[in-house]
C-alpha cells in the first residue's frame, strides 16, 4: 500500500472505531458525574469572580461583559488539559486590564491521552509509515470532540439563579449584556450563557420572531416579552431564554427549541407539536391546554453506533401547570414532571420510560394501556 492507502486503512480500521469508543466512554462518565463536575466548574468561576471583585474595588476593572474559557492547544500538545479563563469588560479581548485564571479539564481530556497511547501501539503495526507526528496531529484534530463536553458542562452548570447569587455575594458589576463563552484561544467561541437585562419592546421582538430567521435567535434573551398569538412555526430557538414571557395561543409547531428556557412563562394553549425540546426547561410555566403532540425530547445520544455530539439532557416540566395538555405520541424518556399539575393531561402513545412524576398531580391523566408513571428521585442519578 502507498502512504495514502495506509492512512485510509488506519483511519477506517483503527482511528474511527477507537475514537467512537473513547467518546462513548467519556459520554458515560459525563452523564454519571455531571453534578460533581458542575460543582467544580462553578468553583472555577467563583475564583475568577473573586479576582474581578478585587480589581473592581481597586478601580482596575470596569463592569464585566464577558467570561471566556479557552482551550489551549499548545498545552494539549504537552499533555496538559488547561483552559485559560479570562474576565473582560465590554471591549472583550481589547480589555487592557487582564484578569486570568485556569481551569483543569483533565477529567475529559485524559480520555484523549489514553486514546493517543492506544493509537500509537496500533501504528507500530504499519511498519513505521505512521509516525508519532501523525498521531499527534490526529490527537489535536480529535480534541475538538472532547472540547464539546466542556461546552456541555458549562451549559449544564450555569443558571440565572446561580449567577444572581454569586453576583450578590461578590458584589460584581456586570454589563447589561453579559456572556459566558467557551472556545479556542483567539479563535471561534460559543455562547454557553447569556444575560441581557435591557428592556425590550414586545411588538418589535414579536415582529422579528415571526420573520423566523434561521440563526438570529439562538442564545438570545427574550425575557418578559409578550408574543402571544404569534405564528412561529418552524422557528429555531436553541438555548434561547424566554423566561416569564407570554406566548399564549402561539404556534411553534415543528420548531427547534433545544435547550430553550421557559421558566414561569405563560404558554396557555400554545402549540409545540413536532418540536425538538431536548434540554428545554419549562419549569413553573403555565401550559394549560398546550400541545406537545409528537414532540421529541429523547435524552442522551440518538444513534448508538456513532458519536456525533454530547448526549442531550432530559426535558424538564418541573412545577409546571399542564392541566389538559396533550403529549400524544411524544418522546419524553427521562423527562422531569416533578411537582407538575397534570390534571386531564393526555399521554396516550407517548414514550415516558424513566420519566419522573414525583409529587405530580395526576387526577384524570391518561396514559397508554399498561403504562404507569413511576415516581423517582432525580437527585439520586448522576
CSV table of C-alpha atoms in Angstrom, one decimal:
chain,number,residue,atom,x,y,z
A,1,UNK,CA,0.0,0.0,0.0
A,2,UNK,CA,1.2,3.5,-0.7
A,3,UNK,CA,1.0,6.2,2.1
A,4,UNK,CA,-2.4,7.4,1.1
A,5,UNK,CA,-3.8,3.8,1.2
A,6,UNK,CA,-2.1,3.2,4.6
A,7,UNK,CA,-3.7,6.3,6.1
A,8,UNK,CA,-7.1,5.4,4.7
A,9,UNK,CA,-6.8,1.9,6.2
A,10,UNK,CA,-5.6,3.2,9.5
A,11,UNK,CA,-8.4,5.7,9.7
A,12,UNK,CA,-11.2,3.2,8.8
A,13,UNK,CA,-9.9,0.3,10.8
A,14,UNK,CA,-8.2,1.9,13.8
A,15,UNK,CA,-8.7,5.7,14.2
A,16,UNK,CA,-12.5,5.9,13.8
A,17,UNK,CA,-13.5,2.8,15.8
A,18,UNK,CA,-11.2,3.8,18.7
A,19,UNK,CA,-12.4,7.4,18.5
A,20,UNK,CA,-16.0,6.5,18.9
A,21,UNK,CA,-15.2,4.0,21.7
A,22,UNK,CA,-13.3,6.8,23.5
A,23,UNK,CA,-16.2,9.3,23.1
A,24,UNK,CA,-18.8,6.9,24.3
A,25,UNK,CA,-16.8,6.1,27.3
A,26,UNK,CA,-16.5,9.9,28.0
A,27,UNK,CA,-20.2,10.3,27.4
A,28,UNK,CA,-21.0,7.7,30.1
A,29,UNK,CA,-18.6,9.3,32.6
A,30,UNK,CA,-20.0,12.8,31.9
A,31,UNK,CA,-23.6,11.8,32.4
A,32,UNK,CA,-22.9,9.8,35.5
A,33,UNK,CA,-20.8,12.6,37.2
A,34,UNK,CA,-22.2,15.8,35.7
A,35,UNK,CA,-23.4,17.2,39.1
A,36,UNK,CA,-20.0,16.8,40.7
A,37,UNK,CA,-18.3,18.2,37.6
A,38,UNK,CA,-20.7,21.1,37.6
A,39,UNK,CA,-19.8,22.0,41.2
A,40,UNK,CA,-16.1,22.0,40.3
A,41,UNK,CA,-16.8,24.2,37.2
A,42,UNK,CA,-18.8,26.7,39.3
A,43,UNK,CA,-15.9,26.8,41.8
A,44,UNK,CA,-13.6,27.8,39.0
A,45,UNK,CA,-16.0,30.6,38.1
A,46,UNK,CA,-16.1,31.8,41.7
A,47,UNK,CA,-12.3,32.0,41.7
A,48,UNK,CA,-12.3,34.4,38.7
A,49,UNK,CA,-15.2,36.4,40.1
A,50,UNK,CA,-13.2,36.9,43.3
A,51,UNK,CA,-10.3,38.3,41.3
A,52,UNK,CA,-12.7,40.5,39.4
A,53,UNK,CA,-14.2,41.8,42.7
A,54,UNK,CA,-10.7,42.8,43.9
A,55,UNK,CA,-9.9,44.6,40.7
A,56,UNK,CA,-13.2,46.4,40.6
A,57,UNK,CA,-12.7,47.5,44.2
A,58,UNK,CA,-9.3,48.9,43.2
A,59,UNK,CA,-10.8,50.7,40.2
A,60,UNK,CA,-8.9,48.5,37.7
A,61,UNK,CA,-11.8,46.7,36.1
A,62,UNK,CA,-14.9,48.0,34.5
A,63,UNK,CA,-18.3,46.2,34.6
A,64,UNK,CA,-17.9,42.7,33.3
A,65,UNK,CA,-19.1,41.9,29.8
A,66,UNK,CA,-17.5,38.5,29.1
A,67,UNK,CA,-16.0,35.5,30.7
A,68,UNK,CA,-14.3,33.1,28.3
A,69,UNK,CA,-12.9,29.6,28.7
A,70,UNK,CA,-10.3,28.9,26.0
A,71,UNK,CA,-8.8,25.6,25.1
A,72,UNK,CA,-5.0,25.9,24.7
A,73,UNK,CA,-3.7,23.5,22.0
A,74,UNK,CA,-0.1,24.2,23.0
A,75,UNK,CA,-0.9,22.9,26.5
A,76,UNK,CA,-2.7,19.8,25.0
A,77,UNK,CA,0.4,19.0,22.9
A,78,UNK,CA,2.4,18.9,26.1
A,79,UNK,CA,-0.1,16.6,27.8
A,80,UNK,CA,-1.9,19.2,29.9
A,81,UNK,CA,-5.7,19.9,29.7
A,82,UNK,CA,-5.5,23.5,30.7
A,83,UNK,CA,-8.2,26.1,29.8
A,84,UNK,CA,-7.5,29.8,30.1
A,85,UNK,CA,-10.2,31.6,32.0
A,86,UNK,CA,-10.5,35.4,31.2
A,87,UNK,CA,-12.8,38.0,32.6
A,88,UNK,CA,-13.2,41.0,30.3
A,89,UNK,CA,-15.3,44.2,30.1
A,90,UNK,CA,-17.5,45.1,27.1
A,91,UNK,CA,-14.4,45.6,25.0
A,92,UNK,CA,-13.9,41.9,25.1
A,93,UNK,CA,-10.3,41.0,24.0
A,94,UNK,CA,-9.5,44.7,23.7
A,95,UNK,CA,-9.7,45.0,27.5
A,96,UNK,CA,-6.3,46.0,28.7
A,97,UNK,CA,-6.8,45.1,32.3
A,98,UNK,CA,-6.2,41.4,32.2
A,99,UNK,CA,-7.9,39.1,34.7
A,100,UNK,CA,-7.0,35.5,34.3
A,101,UNK,CA,-7.2,32.1,35.8
A,102,UNK,CA,-7.1,28.5,34.6
A,103,UNK,CA,-9.4,25.5,34.6
A,104,UNK,CA,-8.2,21.9,34.6
A,105,UNK,CA,-10.2,19.8,32.2
A,106,UNK,CA,-8.2,16.6,32.7
A,107,UNK,CA,-11.4,14.8,33.7
A,108,UNK,CA,-12.3,14.9,30.0
A,109,UNK,CA,-9.0,15.1,28.1
A,110,UNK,CA,-7.4,12.1,29.9
A,111,UNK,CA,-9.6,10.0,27.6
A,112,UNK,CA,-7.8,11.7,24.7
A,113,UNK,CA,-4.4,11.0,26.1
A,114,UNK,CA,-5.2,7.3,26.6
A,115,UNK,CA,-6.6,7.1,23.1
A,116,UNK,CA,-3.4,8.6,21.8
A,117,UNK,CA,-1.4,5.9,23.6
A,118,UNK,CA,-3.6,3.2,22.1
A,119,UNK,CA,-3.3,4.7,18.6
A,120,UNK,CA,0.5,4.7,18.9
A,121,UNK,CA,0.5,1.0,19.7
A,122,UNK,CA,-1.6,0.1,16.6
A,123,UNK,CA,0.5,2.5,14.4
A,124,UNK,CA,3.6,0.3,15.1
A,125,UNK,CA,1.9,-2.5,13.1
A,126,UNK,CA,2.2,-0.3,9.9
A,127,UNK,CA,5.9,-0.6,9.6
A,128,UNK,CA,6.8,3.0,10.5
A,129,UNK,CA,4.7,4.6,7.8
A,130,UNK,CA,2.5,6.2,10.5
A,131,UNK,CA,4.8,8.2,12.8
A,132,UNK,CA,4.5,10.0,16.1
A,133,UNK,CA,3.9,13.3,14.4
A,134,UNK,CA,1.0,11.8,12.5
A,135,UNK,CA,-0.5,10.5,15.8
A,136,UNK,CA,-0.1,14.0,17.4
A,137,UNK,CA,-2.0,15.6,14.5
A,138,UNK,CA,-4.8,13.0,14.9
A,139,UNK,CA,-4.9,13.8,18.6
A,140,UNK,CA,-5.2,17.5,18.1
A,141,UNK,CA,-7.8,17.0,15.5
A,142,UNK,CA,-9.9,14.8,17.8
A,143,UNK,CA,-9.5,17.3,20.7
A,144,UNK,CA,-12.5,19.3,19.3
A,145,UNK,CA,-14.8,16.4,20.2
A,146,UNK,CA,-13.6,16.4,23.8
A,147,UNK,CA,-13.9,20.2,23.9
A,148,UNK,CA,-17.7,19.7,23.2
A,149,UNK,CA,-18.0,18.2,26.7
A,150,UNK,CA,-16.6,21.4,28.3
A,151,UNK,CA,-19.2,23.3,26.4
A,152,UNK,CA,-21.9,20.9,27.5
A,153,UNK,CA,-20.7,21.1,31.1
A,154,UNK,CA,-20.7,24.9,31.1
A,155,UNK,CA,-24.3,25.0,29.8
A,156,UNK,CA,-25.4,22.4,32.4
A,157,UNK,CA,-23.6,24.3,35.3
A,158,UNK,CA,-24.6,27.9,34.9
A,159,UNK,CA,-28.1,29.2,35.7
A,160,UNK,CA,-29.6,32.7,36.1
A,161,UNK,CA,-30.3,32.0,39.8
A,162,UNK,CA,-26.7,30.9,40.4
A,163,UNK,CA,-25.3,34.0,38.7
A,164,UNK,CA,-27.6,36.3,40.7
A,165,UNK,CA,-26.4,34.6,43.9
A,166,UNK,CA,-22.7,34.9,43.0
A,167,UNK,CA,-23.1,38.5,41.8
A,168,UNK,CA,-24.7,39.5,45.0
A,169,UNK,CA,-22.2,37.6,47.2
A,170,UNK,CA,-19.2,39.0,45.4
A,171,UNK,CA,-20.7,42.5,44.6
A,172,UNK,CA,-19.6,42.1,41.0
A,173,UNK,CA,-20.5,44.8,38.5
A,174,UNK,CA,-21.9,43.3,35.3
A,175,UNK,CA,-22.8,45.0,32.0
A,176,UNK,CA,-26.5,44.9,30.9
A,177,UNK,CA,-25.4,42.3,28.4
A,178,UNK,CA,-23.1,39.6,29.8
A,179,UNK,CA,-21.9,36.5,28.1
A,180,UNK,CA,-20.0,33.4,29.0
A,181,UNK,CA,-18.3,31.8,26.1
A,182,UNK,CA,-16.2,28.6,25.6
A,183,UNK,CA,-13.9,28.2,22.6
A,184,UNK,CA,-10.3,28.1,21.5
A,185,UNK,CA,-7.8,30.7,22.3
A,186,UNK,CA,-8.1,33.7,19.9
A,187,UNK,CA,-10.4,31.7,17.8
A,188,UNK,CA,-14.1,30.9,17.5
A,189,UNK,CA,-16.1,30.6,20.7
A,190,UNK,CA,-19.6,29.6,21.6
A,191,UNK,CA,-22.1,31.3,23.9
A,192,UNK,CA,-23.0,29.0,26.8
A,193,UNK,CA,-24.8,31.5,28.9
A,194,UNK,CA,-26.2,35.0,28.2
A,195,UNK,CA,-27.8,37.6,30.4
A,196,UNK,CA,-29.5,40.6,28.9
A,197,UNK,CA,-31.4,42.9,31.3
A,198,UNK,CA,-32.2,45.6,28.7
A,199,UNK,CA,-35.9,46.4,28.4
A,200,UNK,CA,-37.2,45.2,25.0
A,201,UNK,CA,-40.2,46.3,23.0
A,202,UNK,CA,-42.6,43.3,22.8
A,203,UNK,CA,-44.1,44.4,19.4
A,204,UNK,CA,-40.7,44.8,17.9
A,205,UNK,CA,-39.5,41.4,19.2
A,206,UNK,CA,-42.7,39.6,18.1
A,207,UNK,CA,-42.4,41.0,14.6
A,208,UNK,CA,-38.8,39.9,14.5
A,209,UNK,CA,-39.5,36.4,15.7
A,210,UNK,CA,-42.3,36.0,13.2
A,211,UNK,CA,-39.7,36.5,10.5
A,212,UNK,CA,-38.3,33.2,11.7
A,213,UNK,CA,-34.6,33.9,10.8
A,214,UNK,CA,-32.6,30.7,10.8
A,215,UNK,CA,-29.8,31.7,13.3
A,216,UNK,CA,-30.6,35.1,14.7
A,217,UNK,CA,-32.4,34.0,17.9
A,218,UNK,CA,-30.0,31.3,19.1
A,219,UNK,CA,-28.8,32.1,22.7
A,220,UNK,CA,-30.8,35.3,22.7
A,221,UNK,CA,-32.7,36.6,25.8
A,222,UNK,CA,-36.3,37.5,25.4
A,223,UNK,CA,-37.5,37.7,29.0
A,224,UNK,CA,-40.8,39.2,29.9
A,225,UNK,CA,-41.8,39.6,26.2
A,226,UNK,CA,-45.5,39.4,25.1
A,227,UNK,CA,-45.5,37.5,21.9
A,228,UNK,CA,-49.0,36.0,22.3
A,229,UNK,CA,-51.0,34.7,19.3
A,230,UNK,CA,-47.8,34.6,17.2
A,231,UNK,CA,-47.0,32.4,14.3
A,232,UNK,CA,-43.6,30.9,15.0
A,233,UNK,CA,-44.0,27.7,13.1
A,234,UNK,CA,-40.6,26.1,12.4
A,235,UNK,CA,-38.6,28.7,14.4
A,236,UNK,CA,-35.2,27.9,15.8
A,237,UNK,CA,-34.8,28.9,19.4
A,238,UNK,CA,-31.9,26.8,20.5
A,239,UNK,CA,-30.8,27.8,24.0
A,240,UNK,CA,-32.9,31.0,23.9
A,241,UNK,CA,-34.2,32.4,27.2
A,242,UNK,CA,-37.9,33.2,27.2
A,243,UNK,CA,-38.4,33.2,30.9
A,244,UNK,CA,-41.5,35.0,32.3
A,245,UNK,CA,-42.6,35.8,28.7
A,246,UNK,CA,-46.2,35.4,27.4
A,247,UNK,CA,-46.8,33.3,24.2
A,248,UNK,CA,-50.4,32.4,24.8
A,249,UNK,CA,-52.1,30.6,21.9
A,250,UNK,CA,-49.0,30.8,19.8
A,251,UNK,CA,-47.9,28.3,17.1
A,252,UNK,CA,-44.4,26.8,17.5
A,253,UNK,CA,-45.1,23.6,15.5
A,254,UNK,CA,-42.0,21.9,14.1
A,255,UNK,CA,-39.6,24.3,15.8
A,256,UNK,CA,-36.2,23.6,17.2
A,257,UNK,CA,-36.4,24.5,20.8
A,258,UNK,CA,-33.4,22.5,22.1
A,259,UNK,CA,-32.1,24.0,25.3
A,260,UNK,CA,-34.6,26.8,25.4
A,261,UNK,CA,-35.7,28.2,28.8
A,262,UNK,CA,-39.4,29.0,29.5
A,263,UNK,CA,-39.2,29.4,33.3
A,264,UNK,CA,-42.6,30.8,34.6
A,265,UNK,CA,-43.7,31.6,31.0
A,266,UNK,CA,-47.4,32.0,30.1
A,267,UNK,CA,-48.0,29.4,27.4
A,268,UNK,CA,-51.6,28.5,27.7
A,269,UNK,CA,-52.9,26.8,24.5
A,270,UNK,CA,-49.6,27.1,22.8
A,271,UNK,CA,-48.8,24.5,20.2
A,272,UNK,CA,-45.4,22.8,20.4
A,273,UNK,CA,-46.4,19.8,18.2
A,274,UNK,CA,-43.5,18.1,16.4
A,275,UNK,CA,-40.9,20.4,18.2
A,276,UNK,CA,-37.5,19.3,19.3
A,277,UNK,CA,-37.4,20.0,23.0
A,278,UNK,CA,-34.3,18.2,24.3
A,279,UNK,CA,-32.8,20.1,27.3
A,280,UNK,CA,-35.7,22.5,27.2
A,281,UNK,CA,-36.8,23.9,30.6
A,282,UNK,CA,-40.5,24.6,31.2
A,283,UNK,CA,-40.2,24.8,35.0
A,284,UNK,CA,-43.2,26.5,36.6
A,285,UNK,CA,-44.6,27.6,33.3
A,286,UNK,CA,-48.4,27.9,32.7
A,287,UNK,CA,-49.0,25.3,29.9
A,288,UNK,CA,-52.7,24.7,30.4
A,289,UNK,CA,-54.2,23.1,27.3
A,290,UNK,CA,-50.9,23.3,25.5
A,291,UNK,CA,-50.0,20.7,22.9
A,292,UNK,CA,-46.8,18.7,22.7
A,293,UNK,CA,-48.1,16.1,20.3
A,294,UNK,CA,-45.3,14.1,18.7
A,295,UNK,CA,-42.6,16.4,20.3
A,296,UNK,CA,-39.2,14.9,20.6
A,297,UNK,CA,-37.2,15.0,23.9
A,298,UNK,CA,-35.0,11.9,23.7
A,299,UNK,CA,-32.1,12.3,26.1
A,300,UNK,CA,-28.6,11.0,25.5
A,301,UNK,CA,-27.2,10.2,22.1
A,302,UNK,CA,-29.6,9.5,19.2
A,303,UNK,CA,-27.5,7.0,17.3
A,304,UNK,CA,-25.9,4.4,19.5
A,305,UNK,CA,-23.4,3.3,16.8
A,306,UNK,CA,-21.8,6.6,16.1
A,307,UNK,CA,-20.9,9.6,18.3
A,308,UNK,CA,-21.9,13.0,17.0
A,309,UNK,CA,-22.2,15.2,20.0
A,310,UNK,CA,-22.6,15.0,23.8
A,311,UNK,CA,-25.9,13.5,24.8
A,312,UNK,CA,-28.8,15.7,25.5
A,313,UNK,CA,-30.2,16.4,29.0
A,314,UNK,CA,-33.8,15.4,29.6
A,315,UNK,CA,-36.6,18.0,29.2
A,316,UNK,CA,-38.0,19.5,32.4
A,317,UNK,CA,-41.6,20.4,33.2
A,318,UNK,CA,-41.0,20.5,37.0
A,319,UNK,CA,-43.6,22.6,38.8
A,320,UNK,CA,-45.4,23.4,35.5
A,321,UNK,CA,-49.2,23.7,35.2
A,322,UNK,CA,-50.0,21.2,32.4
A,323,UNK,CA,-53.7,20.9,33.1
A,324,UNK,CA,-55.4,19.5,29.9
A,325,UNK,CA,-52.1,19.4,28.0
A,326,UNK,CA,-51.6,16.9,25.2
A,327,UNK,CA,-48.5,14.7,24.8
A,328,UNK,CA,-49.9,12.1,22.4
A,329,UNK,CA,-47.1,10.4,20.5
A,330,UNK,CA,-44.3,12.4,22.2
A,331,UNK,CA,-40.9,11.0,23.1
A,332,UNK,CA,-40.3,12.0,26.7
A,333,UNK,CA,-37.8,9.5,28.1
A,334,UNK,CA,-36.4,10.6,31.5
A,335,UNK,CA,-38.5,13.8,31.4
A,336,UNK,CA,-38.9,15.6,34.7
A,337,UNK,CA,-42.5,16.2,35.7
A,338,UNK,CA,-41.7,16.7,39.4
A,339,UNK,CA,-44.5,18.6,41.2
A,340,UNK,CA,-46.3,19.3,37.9
A,341,UNK,CA,-50.1,19.7,37.6
A,342,UNK,CA,-51.2,17.1,35.1
A,343,UNK,CA,-54.9,17.0,35.6
A,344,UNK,CA,-56.6,15.8,32.5
A,345,UNK,CA,-53.3,15.6,30.5
A,346,UNK,CA,-53.1,13.1,27.7
A,347,UNK,CA,-50.1,10.8,27.4
A,348,UNK,CA,-51.7,8.3,25.1
A,349,UNK,CA,-49.0,6.8,22.8
A,350,UNK,CA,-46.2,8.8,24.5
A,351,UNK,CA,-42.9,7.2,25.4
A,352,UNK,CA,-42.3,8.1,29.0
A,353,UNK,CA,-39.7,5.5,30.1
A,354,UNK,CA,-37.7,6.8,33.0
A,355,UNK,CA,-39.8,9.9,33.4
A,356,UNK,CA,-40.2,11.3,36.9
A,357,UNK,CA,-43.7,12.1,38.2
A,358,UNK,CA,-42.7,12.5,41.8
A,359,UNK,CA,-45.3,14.8,43.6
A,360,UNK,CA,-47.2,15.4,40.3
A,361,UNK,CA,-51.0,15.8,40.3
A,362,UNK,CA,-52.3,13.1,38.1
A,363,UNK,CA,-56.1,13.3,38.5
A,364,UNK,CA,-57.7,12.3,35.3
A,365,UNK,CA,-54.3,12.0,33.5
A,366,UNK,CA,-54.5,9.5,30.6
A,367,UNK,CA,-51.7,7.0,29.8
A,368,UNK,CA,-51.5,4.2,27.3
A,369,UNK,CA,-52.8,0.8,28.5
A,370,UNK,CA,-50.2,-0.9,30.7
A,371,UNK,CA,-48.1,2.3,31.1
A,372,UNK,CA,-47.8,3.6,34.6
A,373,UNK,CA,-45.7,6.6,35.7
A,374,UNK,CA,-43.0,5.9,38.3
A,375,UNK,CA,-42.1,8.4,40.9
A,376,UNK,CA,-38.3,8.6,41.3
A,377,UNK,CA,-35.9,11.0,42.8
A,378,UNK,CA,-33.8,12.6,40.1
A,379,UNK,CA,-31.1,13.7,42.6
A,380,UNK,CA,-30.1,10.0,43.1
A,381,UNK,CA,-28.9,9.9,39.5
A,382,UNK,CA,-25.6,11.4,38.2
